[in-house]
Every structure is written in C-alpha cells, then in structure tokens.
Amino acid sequence: MDETKEDVPTQSDNEEKDQVVMGESSRTKGWRAIDYMIANEYTNPYVQEWLDLPFIPTIRHDPLWRSFLNQKALKKEISESMALYKRVSIVIDQLRAEAVDSHVSLQDIVLFDVCSGKGNATAVLSFMFPNLSIYMVDKNKKMNISHVTNLNNVQIEYRDIFQVGKFVDWTNKVTQGKIGIFLGSHLCGDLSEIVIDVFNKCGNVRALILAPCCLSKRKRQIADTAVRLKIDNYMYWTRAELHPPIHSTISD
C-alpha cells in the first residue's frame, strides 16, 4: 500500500519565507500613497492619465509635495481633480468659441477655486494650464498647502465667501478686464447655494463649475419631493433646485 508523505515545512523553508517577507517590508518601508499607486496598475483612466503626466517625477521627489502625495484618499482626489480638469478645458474652449468679436487667450481668463481646501484641483490645473491665473480661495489658514506655494500661476487668498458683499467686490476687482470662472467642488448644500448667489452677482465671472457633495439635512422638503417623484434626491436637488438660479452666459 502506497503512502503519501505529507510535506512538513523545514526550518530552512521557514527562514526563506521570513527573508521574503522581510525583503518586501524593507522595500516598501517609507512608501507614500503615490509610491503604492505607481507600483500598482489601476483601471481608472483618470488616475492612470495623471500618473503619466510629465510633472509627476518632479513633484514626487519634492519635499513640499510630500503631504499632498501621501493623502489617504489620494486616488479619489486625483480622479476627481482630473475630471474637473476635463470640465475646465471644455468651459475654456466654450468661452473662446463664443468670443466671436475678439481673441481670448488663457491670459484673459481667471479661475477661482472656491472653498479650495488643500487645493487638489488647483494643483492639477496649475500644471495643465501654466498660463492660466488661478486663485485658490478658502478661509481655513491652518491647512498644509505647502505644495502650491511655489506654483507661479497660483495665488492663495484667505476669504470667507459667506461675507457675500466683500467677496463679490473683491472678485469684481480681480476680474476687471478679464473673464472669470468659478470652480466649486465638494461643497455642502448651503455652501453651494452661497456660491451660486456670489456667481450671479459677479459681472465678469462667466462660468460656474459646481460639484456639490451633499444635500443639507435641513432641506427635508427636497428629499420628500424626490421620494414622491421616485428619483434620486441628489439628482432632483441639483437639477431642479440648484441649476435654475444659475445665470451663466455660456451654453452648457
């Protein structure tokens, strides 16, 4: 009768496995989110497109970008920032096409990243549009935004958009003789409505790119109406409540 001998790991086998694990741990020691992203293949086209951009090797080794490139949600932030870049590109092309009586260059356009947070969108847009003037606007002075401090086409402004009158006056001053674009990403319900109000009052700001993050829980009537109509409450809110008040001069 044949007997099958069971394989029992020897001491040398275990030592070899330990060396492999230790080697892997040593290889990834000190890695940041960006390093893991480069080492892996991602199916998200926005993330892959961002990783292939020519400025990535430079910022990867720049100490000012260390915090930015080690965000826990880096993949998500990059994907969203690239999507915003695509939308900004479309809007700029529209502004140029509709200026039939004059030539519009990037130097004629000012982009405001409103309530910008750490400037994830600003960072991407700065590299993709080096001749575009970008104002990164937020009221929080405690955030680590070292990565944008050396970007030549970015100006950092600490302003509270809830002070509507002052914000409008400042925006009109900055955009005098220029064409303005408002960009608002991840804005809560109340903040989205304030941005729309400010946008409508700024005569030189021609376009608003708005990506609200959530519907305020206080707006129970909107949620109830969406349920009654059997549609998503976010979709109803953005299409029926936020979109109609926007006074844009471009056709999108």
PDB file of N, CA and C in Angstrom, residues 9-68:
ATOM      1  N   PRO A   9       6.922  21.816   6.530  1.00  0.00           N
ATOM      2  CA  PRO A   9       7.937  22.855   6.352  1.00  0.00           C
ATOM      3  C   PRO A   9       9.138  22.629   7.252  1.00  0.00           C
ATOM      4  N   THR A  10      10.307  22.751   6.689  1.00  0.00           N
ATOM      5  CA  THR A  10      11.532  22.610   7.471  1.00  0.00           C
ATOM      6  C   THR A  10      11.948  23.972   8.002  1.00  0.00           C
ATOM      7  N   GLN A  11      12.957  23.977   8.851  1.00  0.00           N
ATOM      8  CA  GLN A  11      13.437  25.230   9.413  1.00  0.00           C
ATOM      9  C   GLN A  11      13.968  26.151   8.315  1.00  0.00           C
ATOM     10  N   SER A  12      14.648  25.548   7.318  1.00  0.00           N
ATOM     11  CA  SER A  12      15.201  26.365   6.228  1.00  0.00           C
ATOM     12  C   SER A  12      14.093  26.981   5.389  1.00  0.00           C
ATOM     13  N   ASP A  13      12.964  26.223   5.193  1.00  0.00           N
ATOM     14  CA  ASP A  13      11.829  26.767   4.448  1.00  0.00           C
ATOM     15  C   ASP A  13      11.263  28.004   5.147  1.00  0.00           C
ATOM     16  N   ASN A  14      11.086  27.889   6.474  1.00  0.00           N
ATOM     17  CA  ASN A  14      10.542  28.998   7.243  1.00  0.00           C
ATOM     18  C   ASN A  14      11.463  30.213   7.213  1.00  0.00           C
ATOM     19  N   GLU A  15      12.779  29.962   7.268  1.00  0.00           N
ATOM     20  CA  GLU A  15      13.734  31.061   7.230  1.00  0.00           C
ATOM     21  C   GLU A  15      13.672  31.788   5.889  1.00  0.00           C
ATOM     22  N   GLU A  16      13.492  30.990   4.796  1.00  0.00           N
ATOM     23  CA  GLU A  16      13.412  31.573   3.467  1.00  0.00           C
ATOM     24  C   GLU A  16      12.180  32.460   3.343  1.00  0.00           C
ATOM     25  N   LYS A  17      11.021  31.989   3.900  1.00  0.00           N
ATOM     26  CA  LYS A  17       9.799  32.773   3.857  1.00  0.00           C
ATOM     27  C   LYS A  17       9.958  34.060   4.660  1.00  0.00           C
ATOM     28  N   ASP A  18      10.605  33.964   5.801  1.00  0.00           N
ATOM     29  CA  ASP A  18      10.839  35.144   6.631  1.00  0.00           C
ATOM     30  C   ASP A  18      11.671  36.173   5.869  1.00  0.00           C
ATOM     31  N   GLN A  19      12.656  35.687   5.105  1.00  0.00           N
ATOM     32  CA  GLN A  19      13.508  36.601   4.356  1.00  0.00           C
ATOM     33  C   GLN A  19      12.713  37.315   3.264  1.00  0.00           C
ATOM     34  N   VAL A  20      11.773  36.567   2.625  1.00  0.00           N
ATOM     35  CA  VAL A  20      10.939  37.162   1.593  1.00  0.00           C
ATOM     36  C   VAL A  20      10.061  38.251   2.177  1.00  0.00           C
ATOM     37  N   VAL A  21       9.404  37.964   3.330  1.00  0.00           N
ATOM     38  CA  VAL A  21       8.532  38.929   3.978  1.00  0.00           C
ATOM     39  C   VAL A  21       9.326  40.148   4.415  1.00  0.00           C
ATOM     40  N   MET A  22      10.514  39.893   5.020  1.00  0.00           N
ATOM     41  CA  MET A  22      11.344  40.992   5.471  1.00  0.00           C
ATOM     42  C   MET A  22      11.818  41.842   4.287  1.00  0.00           C
ATOM     43  N   GLY A  23      12.107  41.172   3.173  1.00  0.00           N
ATOM     44  CA  GLY A  23      12.543  41.887   1.983  1.00  0.00           C
ATOM     45  C   GLY A  23      11.450  42.776   1.442  1.00  0.00           C
ATOM     46  N   GLU A  24      10.224  42.270   1.416  1.00  0.00           N
ATOM     47  CA  GLU A  24       9.093  43.052   0.943  1.00  0.00           C
ATOM     48  C   GLU A  24       8.843  44.242   1.851  1.00  0.00           C
ATOM     49  N   SER A  25       8.924  43.988   3.176  1.00  0.00           N
ATOM     50  CA  SER A  25       8.704  45.059   4.133  1.00  0.00           C
ATOM     51  C   SER A  25       9.766  46.131   4.000  1.00  0.00           C
ATOM     52  N   SER A  26      10.998  45.699   3.772  1.00  0.00           N
ATOM     53  CA  SER A  26      12.093  46.647   3.614  1.00  0.00           C
ATOM     54  C   SER A  26      11.923  47.472   2.343  1.00  0.00           C
ATOM     55  N   ARG A  27      11.417  46.828   1.280  1.00  0.00           N
ATOM     56  CA  ARG A  27      11.254  47.518   0.004  1.00  0.00           C
ATOM     57  C   ARG A  27      10.207  48.627   0.087  1.00  0.00           C
ATOM     58  N   THR A  28       9.144  48.388   0.848  1.00  0.00           N
ATOM     59  CA  THR A  28       8.054  49.357   0.907  1.00  0.00           C
ATOM     60  C   THR A  28       8.146  50.295   2.109  1.00  0.00           C
ATOM     61  N   LYS A  29       9.167  50.116   2.921  1.00  0.00           N
ATOM     62  CA  LYS A  29       9.307  50.971   4.098  1.00  0.00           C
ATOM     63  C   LYS A  29       9.476  52.426   3.661  1.00  0.00           C
ATOM     64  N   GLY A  30       8.676  53.284   4.238  1.00  0.00           N
ATOM     65  CA  GLY A  30       8.749  54.700   3.897  1.00  0.00           C
ATOM     66  C   GLY A  30       7.964  55.085   2.667  1.00  0.00           C
ATOM     67  N   TRP A  31       7.251  54.140   2.076  1.00  0.00           N
ATOM     68  CA  TRP A  31       6.449  54.450   0.898  1.00  0.00           C
ATOM     69  C   TRP A  31       5.284  55.363   1.268  1.00  0.00           C
ATOM     70  N   ARG A  32       4.908  56.204   0.322  1.00  0.00           N
ATOM     71  CA  ARG A  32       3.741  57.050   0.474  1.00  0.00           C
ATOM     72  C   ARG A  32       2.646  56.554  -0.454  1.00  0.00           C
ATOM     73  N   ALA A  33       1.501  57.204  -0.378  1.00  0.00           N
ATOM     74  CA  ALA A  33       0.379  56.794  -1.226  1.00  0.00           C
ATOM     75  C   ALA A  33       0.764  56.815  -2.702  1.00  0.00           C
ATOM     76  N   ILE A  34       1.528  57.810  -3.117  1.00  0.00           N
ATOM     77  CA  ILE A  34       1.929  57.930  -4.517  1.00  0.00           C
ATOM     78  C   ILE A  34       2.799  56.751  -4.943  1.00  0.00           C
ATOM     79  N   ASP A  35       3.658  56.262  -4.051  1.00  0.00           N
ATOM     80  CA  ASP A  35       4.543  55.150  -4.397  1.00  0.00           C
ATOM     81  C   ASP A  35       3.750  53.861  -4.618  1.00  0.00           C
ATOM     82  N   TYR A  36       2.751  53.634  -3.775  1.00  0.00           N
ATOM     83  CA  TYR A  36       1.902  52.455  -3.958  1.00  0.00           C
ATOM     84  C   TYR A  36       1.095  52.563  -5.247  1.00  0.00           C
ATOM     85  N   MET A  37       0.675  53.777  -5.593  1.00  0.00           N
ATOM     86  CA  MET A  37      -0.081  53.970  -6.827  1.00  0.00           C
ATOM     87  C   MET A  37       0.769  53.658  -8.047  1.00  0.00           C
ATOM     88  N   ILE A  38       2.010  54.091  -8.034  1.00  0.00           N
ATOM     89  CA  ILE A  38       2.906  53.845  -9.164  1.00  0.00           C
ATOM     90  C   ILE A  38       3.229  52.362  -9.288  1.00  0.00           C
ATOM     91  N   ALA A  39       3.321  51.678  -8.152  1.00  0.00           N
ATOM     92  CA  ALA A  39       3.684  50.258  -8.158  1.00  0.00           C
ATOM     93  C   ALA A  39       2.535  49.364  -8.607  1.00  0.00           C
ATOM     94  N   ASN A  40       1.320  49.881  -8.595  1.00  0.00           N
ATOM     95  CA  ASN A  40       0.150  49.087  -8.962  1.00  0.00           C
ATOM     96  C   ASN A  40      -0.476  49.602 -10.240  1.00  0.00           C
ATOM     97  N   GLU A  41      -1.209  48.734 -10.903  1.00  0.00           N
ATOM     98  CA  GLU A  41      -1.917  49.117 -12.116  1.00  0.00           C
ATOM     99  C   GLU A  41      -3.370  49.417 -11.763  1.00  0.00           C
ATOM    100  N   TYR A  42      -3.869  50.548 -12.250  1.00  0.00           N
ATOM    101  CA  TYR A  42      -5.230  50.952 -11.943  1.00  0.00           C
ATOM    102  C   TYR A  42      -6.038  51.060 -13.229  1.00  0.00           C
ATOM    103  N   THR A  43      -7.289  50.618 -13.129  1.00  0.00           N
ATOM    104  CA  THR A  43      -8.162  50.654 -14.301  1.00  0.00           C
ATOM    105  C   THR A  43      -8.824  52.011 -14.460  1.00  0.00           C
ATOM    106  N   ASN A  44      -8.798  52.840 -13.414  1.00  0.00           N
ATOM    107  CA  ASN A  44      -9.391  54.167 -13.519  1.00  0.00           C
ATOM    108  C   ASN A  44      -8.571  55.001 -14.509  1.00  0.00           C
ATOM    109  N   PRO A  45      -9.169  55.394 -15.621  1.00  0.00           N
ATOM    110  CA  PRO A  45      -8.390  56.117 -16.647  1.00  0.00           C
ATOM    111  C   PRO A  45      -7.874  57.466 -16.167  1.00  0.00           C
ATOM    112  N   TYR A  46      -8.603  58.131 -15.286  1.00  0.00           N
ATOM    113  CA  TYR A  46      -8.151  59.430 -14.778  1.00  0.00           C
ATOM    114  C   TYR A  46      -6.889  59.280 -13.944  1.00  0.00           C
ATOM    115  N   VAL A  47      -6.862  58.263 -13.091  1.00  0.00           N
ATOM    116  CA  VAL A  47      -5.681  58.032 -12.255  1.00  0.00           C
ATOM    117  C   VAL A  47      -4.483  57.686 -13.124  1.00  0.00           C
ATOM    118  N   GLN A  48      -4.689  56.813 -14.103  1.00  0.00           N
ATOM    119  CA  GLN A  48      -3.586  56.411 -14.967  1.00  0.00           C
ATOM    120  C   GLN A  48      -3.087  57.584 -15.804  1.00  0.00           C
ATOM    121  N   GLU A  49      -4.002  58.419 -16.275  1.00  0.00           N
ATOM    122  CA  GLU A  49      -3.606  59.590 -17.052  1.00  0.00           C
ATOM    123  C   GLU A  49      -2.779  60.541 -16.193  1.00  0.00           C
ATOM    124  N   TRP A  50      -3.183  60.716 -14.933  1.00  0.00           N
ATOM    125  CA  TRP A  50      -2.446  61.604 -14.021  1.00  0.00           C
ATOM    126  C   TRP A  50      -1.047  61.061 -13.764  1.00  0.00           C
ATOM    127  N   LEU A  51      -0.931  59.754 -13.550  1.00  0.00           N
ATOM    128  CA  LEU A  51       0.372  59.152 -13.289  1.00  0.00           C
ATOM    129  C   LEU A  51       1.319  59.286 -14.480  1.00  0.00           C
ATOM    130  N   ASP A  52       0.766  59.405 -15.683  1.00  0.00           N
ATOM    131  CA  ASP A  52       1.585  59.508 -16.892  1.00  0.00           C
ATOM    132  C   ASP A  52       1.981  60.944 -17.228  1.00  0.00           C
ATOM    133  N   LEU A  53       1.491  61.914 -16.462  1.00  0.00           N
ATOM    134  CA  LEU A  53       1.806  63.305 -16.766  1.00  0.00           C
ATOM    135  C   LEU A  53       3.278  63.597 -16.506  1.00  0.00           C
ATOM    136  N   PRO A  54       3.889  64.468 -17.315  1.00  0.00           N
ATOM    137  CA  PRO A  54       5.340  64.673 -17.248  1.00  0.00           C
ATOM    138  C   PRO A  54       5.848  65.294 -15.952  1.00  0.00           C
ATOM    139  N   PHE A  55       4.983  65.997 -15.206  1.00  0.00           N
ATOM    140  CA  PHE A  55       5.462  66.648 -13.992  1.00  0.00           C
ATOM    141  C   PHE A  55       5.473  65.741 -12.766  1.00  0.00           C
ATOM    142  N   ILE A  56       4.923  64.535 -12.875  1.00  0.00           N
ATOM    143  CA  ILE A  56       4.824  63.642 -11.712  1.00  0.00           C
ATOM    144  C   ILE A  56       6.194  63.282 -11.129  1.00  0.00           C
ATOM    145  N   PRO A  57       7.198  62.886 -11.942  1.00  0.00           N
ATOM    146  CA  PRO A  57       8.509  62.575 -11.359  1.00  0.00           C
ATOM    147  C   PRO A  57       9.111  63.734 -10.568  1.00  0.00           C
ATOM    148  N   THR A  58       8.850  64.958 -11.023  1.00  0.00           N
ATOM    149  CA  THR A  58       9.403  66.132 -10.340  1.00  0.00           C
ATOM    150  C   THR A  58       8.771  66.332  -8.970  1.00  0.00           C
ATOM    151  N   ILE A  59       7.437  66.329  -8.918  1.00  0.00           N
ATOM    152  CA  ILE A  59       6.781  66.582  -7.634  1.00  0.00           C
ATOM    153  C   ILE A  59       6.925  65.391  -6.692  1.00  0.00           C
ATOM    154  N   ARG A  60       7.139  64.199  -7.239  1.00  0.00           N
ATOM    155  CA  ARG A  60       7.284  63.011  -6.404  1.00  0.00           C
ATOM    156  C   ARG A  60       8.495  63.134  -5.478  1.00  0.00           C
ATOM    157  N   HIS A  61       9.521  63.833  -5.917  1.00  0.00           N
ATOM    158  CA  HIS A  61      10.741  63.954  -5.129  1.00  0.00           C
ATOM    159  C   HIS A  61      10.899  65.345  -4.517  1.00  0.00           C
ATOM    160  N   ASP A  62       9.856  66.140  -4.574  1.00  0.00           N
ATOM    161  CA  ASP A  62       9.890  67.476  -3.994  1.00  0.00           C
ATOM    162  C   ASP A  62       9.321  67.409  -2.580  1.00  0.00           C
ATOM    163  N   PRO A  63      10.092  67.799  -1.562  1.00  0.00           N
ATOM    164  CA  PRO A  63       9.616  67.713  -0.177  1.00  0.00           C
ATOM    165  C   PRO A  63       8.358  68.536   0.089  1.00  0.00           C
ATOM    166  N   LEU A  64       8.134  69.601  -0.685  1.00  0.00           N
ATOM    167  CA  LEU A  64       6.937  70.410  -0.495  1.00  0.00           C
ATOM    168  C   LEU A  64       5.661  69.639  -0.840  1.00  0.00           C
ATOM    169  N   TRP A  65       5.810  68.603  -1.660  1.00  0.00           N
ATOM    170  CA  TRP A  65       4.654  67.818  -2.093  1.00  0.00           C
ATOM    171  C   TRP A  65       4.453  66.542  -1.274  1.00  0.00           C
ATOM    172  N   ARG A  66       5.270  66.337  -0.267  1.00  0.00           N
ATOM    173  CA  ARG A  66       5.226  65.080   0.482  1.00  0.00           C
ATOM    174  C   ARG A  66       3.844  64.832   1.109  1.00  0.00           C
ATOM    175  N   SER A  67       3.304  65.840   1.767  1.00  0.00           N
ATOM    176  CA  SER A  67       1.996  65.678   2.402  1.00  0.00           C
ATOM    177  C   SER A  67       0.898  65.450   1.366  1.00  0.00           C
ATOM    178  N   PHE A  68       0.929  66.207   0.299  1.00  0.00           N
ATOM    179  CA  PHE A  68      -0.079  66.069  -0.757  1.00  0.00           C
ATOM    180  C   PHE A  68      -0.081  64.661  -1.334  1.00  0.00           C
TER     181      PHE A  68
END
